[in-house]
Structure formats: C-alpha cells, structure tokens
CSV table of C-alpha atoms in Angstrom, one decimal:
chain,number,residue,atom,x,y,z
A,210,MET,CA,102.1,106.3,100.1
A,211,LEU,CA,103.0,109.7,101.5
A,212,ASN,CA,105.8,110.0,104.1
A,213,ILE,CA,106.9,113.0,106.2
A,214,VAL,CA,110.4,113.0,107.0
A,215,LEU,CA,111.8,115.3,109.8
A,216,VAL,CA,115.6,115.7,109.7
A,217,GLU,CA,116.8,116.2,113.1
A,218,PRO,CA,113.9,118.1,114.4
A,219,GLU,CA,114.3,120.5,117.3
A,220,ILE,CA,111.3,121.6,118.8
A,221,PRO,CA,108.9,119.0,120.5
A,222,HIS,CA,105.6,120.8,119.9
A,223,ASN,CA,106.3,121.4,116.3
A,224,THR,CA,106.9,117.3,115.9
A,225,GLY,CA,103.7,116.7,118.2
A,226,ASN,CA,101.6,119.0,115.6
A,227,ILE,CA,103.1,117.2,112.7
A,228,ALA,CA,102.4,113.9,114.4
A,229,ARG,CA,98.8,114.9,114.7
A,230,THR,CA,98.7,115.9,111.0
A,231,CYS,CA,100.2,112.6,110.1
A,232,SER,CA,97.6,110.7,112.1
A,233,CYS,CA,94.8,112.6,110.6
A,234,THR,CA,95.7,112.2,107.2
A,235,ASP,CA,97.1,108.6,107.4
A,236,VAL,CA,100.6,109.7,106.6
A,237,LYS,CA,103.6,107.9,107.8
A,238,LEU,CA,106.1,110.0,110.0
A,239,HIS,CA,109.8,109.3,109.9
A,240,LEU,CA,112.2,110.9,112.6
A,241,ILE,CA,115.8,111.1,111.8
A,242,LYS,CA,118.2,111.4,114.9
A,243,PRO,CA,119.7,113.2,116.7
A,244,LEU,CA,116.2,114.6,118.2
A,245,GLY,CA,116.2,117.9,120.1
A,246,PHE,CA,114.0,116.4,122.6
A,247,SER,CA,113.1,113.2,124.2
A,248,LEU,CA,110.1,111.4,122.6
A,249,ASP,CA,108.6,111.2,126.4
A,250,GLU,CA,108.4,115.1,126.6
A,251,LYS,CA,105.2,116.5,127.9
A,252,GLN,CA,105.2,119.1,125.2
A,253,LEU,CA,105.5,116.6,122.4
A,254,LYS,CA,102.6,114.4,123.8
A,255,ARG,CA,100.4,117.3,124.4
A,256,ALA,CA,100.8,118.7,120.9
A,257,GLY,CA,100.0,115.4,119.4
A,258,LEU,CA,97.0,114.9,121.9
A,259,ASP,CA,95.5,111.4,121.9
A,260,TYR,CA,96.6,110.7,118.3
A,261,TRP,CA,99.9,108.8,119.1
A,262,ASP,CA,98.5,105.3,119.1
A,263,LYS,CA,97.2,106.0,115.5
A,264,LEU,CA,100.5,107.3,114.2
A,265,ASP,CA,102.8,105.2,111.8
A,266,LEU,CA,106.0,106.4,113.2
A,267,GLU,CA,109.7,105.2,112.3
A,268,ILE,CA,112.9,106.5,113.9
A,269,HIS,CA,116.1,106.3,112.1
A,270,GLU,CA,119.4,106.6,113.8
A,271,ASP,CA,120.8,109.0,111.0
A,272,ILE,CA,120.2,110.1,107.3
A,273,LYS,CA,122.4,107.6,106.0
A,274,SER,CA,120.3,104.8,107.6
A,275,PHE,CA,117.3,106.2,106.4
A,276,PHE,CA,118.5,106.4,102.6
A,277,GLU,CA,120.0,103.1,102.8
A,278,LYS,CA,116.5,101.7,103.7
A,279,TYR,CA,114.3,103.9,101.3
A,280,GLY,CA,116.7,105.1,98.6
A,281,GLU,CA,116.7,108.6,97.3
A,282,ASP,CA,114.4,108.2,94.0
A,283,ASN,CA,111.1,109.3,95.6
A,284,ILE,CA,112.2,112.2,97.7
A,285,PHE,CA,111.5,115.9,97.8
A,286,LEU,CA,113.3,118.3,99.8
A,287,VAL,CA,111.1,121.3,101.1
A,288,GLU,CA,113.3,124.3,101.8
A,289,THR,CA,113.4,127.9,101.4
A,290,GLY,CA,115.6,129.3,98.6
A,291,GLU,CA,115.5,129.3,94.6
A,292,TYR,CA,113.6,126.2,94.1
A,293,LYS,CA,110.4,125.3,92.2
A,294,LYS,CA,107.2,125.7,93.9
A,295,TYR,CA,105.7,122.7,95.7
A,296,THR,CA,102.6,123.2,93.5
A,297,ASP,CA,104.6,122.9,90.3
A,298,VAL,CA,105.2,119.1,90.9
A,299,ASP,CA,103.2,116.4,89.7
A,300,TYR,CA,103.1,114.0,92.7
A,301,THR,CA,100.8,111.4,91.0
A,302,ASN,CA,103.9,109.6,89.1
A,303,HIS,CA,105.2,108.4,92.3
A,304,GLU,CA,104.3,105.1,94.0
A,305,SER,CA,105.7,106.4,97.3
A,306,ILE,CA,106.6,110.0,98.2
A,307,PHE,CA,109.0,111.1,100.8
A,308,LEU,CA,108.9,114.8,101.9
A,309,LEU,CA,112.0,115.9,103.8
A,310,PHE,CA,111.9,118.8,106.2
A,311,GLY,CA,115.0,120.1,108.0
A,312,GLN,CA,115.7,121.5,111.5
A,313,GLU,CA,113.6,124.6,112.5
A,314,THR,CA,116.7,126.7,112.8
A,315,LYS,CA,119.0,125.4,110.2
A,316,GLY,CA,116.9,123.7,107.6
A,317,LEU,CA,118.3,120.8,105.5
A,318,PRO,CA,122.1,120.1,105.1
A,319,LYS,CA,123.4,122.2,102.4
A,320,GLU,CA,125.3,119.1,100.7
A,321,LEU,CA,121.8,117.1,100.8
A,322,LEU,CA,120.4,120.2,98.9
A,323,GLU,CA,123.0,120.4,96.5
A,324,LYS,CA,123.1,116.6,95.6
A,325,HIS,CA,119.3,116.7,95.0
A,326,ARG,CA,118.8,120.2,93.7
A,327,ASP,CA,116.2,118.8,91.0
A,328,LYS,CA,114.1,117.6,93.9
A,329,CYS,CA,114.1,120.8,96.1
A,330,ILE,CA,110.8,122.5,96.4
A,331,LYS,CA,109.8,125.5,98.3
A,332,ILE,CA,106.6,127.2,99.8
A,333,PRO,CA,106.3,130.8,98.2
A,334,MET,CA,106.6,133.7,100.9
A,335,ALA,CA,107.6,137.2,101.3
A,336,SER,CA,111.2,137.7,100.3
A,337,ASN,CA,112.0,139.4,103.6
A,338,ILE,CA,110.9,136.6,105.8
A,339,ARG,CA,113.2,133.7,106.8
A,340,SER,CA,110.7,130.6,107.0
A,341,LEU,CA,107.2,129.4,108.0
A,342,ASN,CA,106.8,127.3,111.1
A,343,LEU,CA,107.8,123.8,110.5
A,344,SER,CA,104.4,122.3,111.4
A,345,ASN,CA,102.5,124.8,109.1
A,346,SER,CA,105.0,123.9,106.3
A,347,VAL,CA,104.3,120.2,106.6
A,348,ALA,CA,100.6,120.8,106.6
A,349,ILE,CA,100.6,122.9,103.5
A,350,VAL,CA,102.7,120.6,101.4
A,351,THR,CA,101.0,117.5,102.6
A,352,TYR,CA,97.7,118.6,101.7
A,353,GLU,CA,98.9,119.6,98.2
A,354,VAL,CA,100.2,116.1,97.7
A,355,LEU,CA,96.8,114.6,99.0
A,356,ARG,CA,94.7,116.9,96.9
A,357,GLN,CA,96.7,115.7,93.9
A,358,LEU,CA,96.2,112.0,94.9
A,359,ASN,CA,92.4,112.7,95.3
A,360,PHE,CA,92.9,112.6,99.2
A,361,ASN,CA,93.7,108.9,99.3
A,362,ASN,CA,90.2,107.8,100.5
A,363,LEU,CA,90.2,110.4,103.4
A,364,GLU,CA,86.7,111.4,104.2
C-alpha cells in the first residue's frame, strides 16, 4: 500500500492538488500537523474538486505520533540534495511504502534527514533551481512507485 505523507504542509492548493492525485491513484494521504491552513479553506476544497469523499485521509498531531503508529522501516524521504534518485529505488520489495514530503518553504527537518540518510531520495533537476512545486513532486514520485508496482490495478 502506497502512502503520501505531508509533513506540516503550508499551502492549501498544493495539498488540494495532492489530495486529488491521491484520490485518482487510490493512495492514502497523511497530513502531519501543524498545518499552514484550515481543512475547511475554500482554496483547499477547490483544488481537490469533488474528490474529497473518495480520499483516504489520516491526520496526525505531529511527526512523533505518526512514527509511533507506522514505524520508520518503510519510509522514503523526498528532498533536494545529494541523495539517490527516486528512480534508483526498488519499491517492489516493500509491503507498504510511505513517501514523506516536507514544507514548501523549508523541506523536511534536518534531523529527520540525517537520521534516515539511506532512505532519502531526490528528483533530479537543474542545479541552480531550489525545488519543484510540492504537488508536482508528489505526482512524479507517486507514479514511479505505481509504475514499479504495475499500477496496482489502476485502469
């Protein structure tokens, strides 16, 4: 089972777009508080369109409670930096997969990246550019994992 984990997301329409991607791909979405917006915001709902009732969504009070529930074995941290490419990972050896993405302005916490350096992956891009849009990054890596898993019965 594939899971997208947004650690303290800040921008409602990014999260709305990601919710729509998760709904369309039958992927569970985890939101880790604090959130930079209310789940009732119009921008969030608009970006997710009418897919909210089809979304498998779980909200966590903080990163500690997320790890207490799910552990740290099947995680991959998506971040810019000197990490292996997301396409260099064999995702087929995992029963469940959790892809963690950080805040739009700060990324994932440095201590989390240092602790799990062997689980850090990146999307290659031009060296003089800071990062891709969060919702685009989620879509890119999600579809690579799904491709390797033969699209999990998606049509």
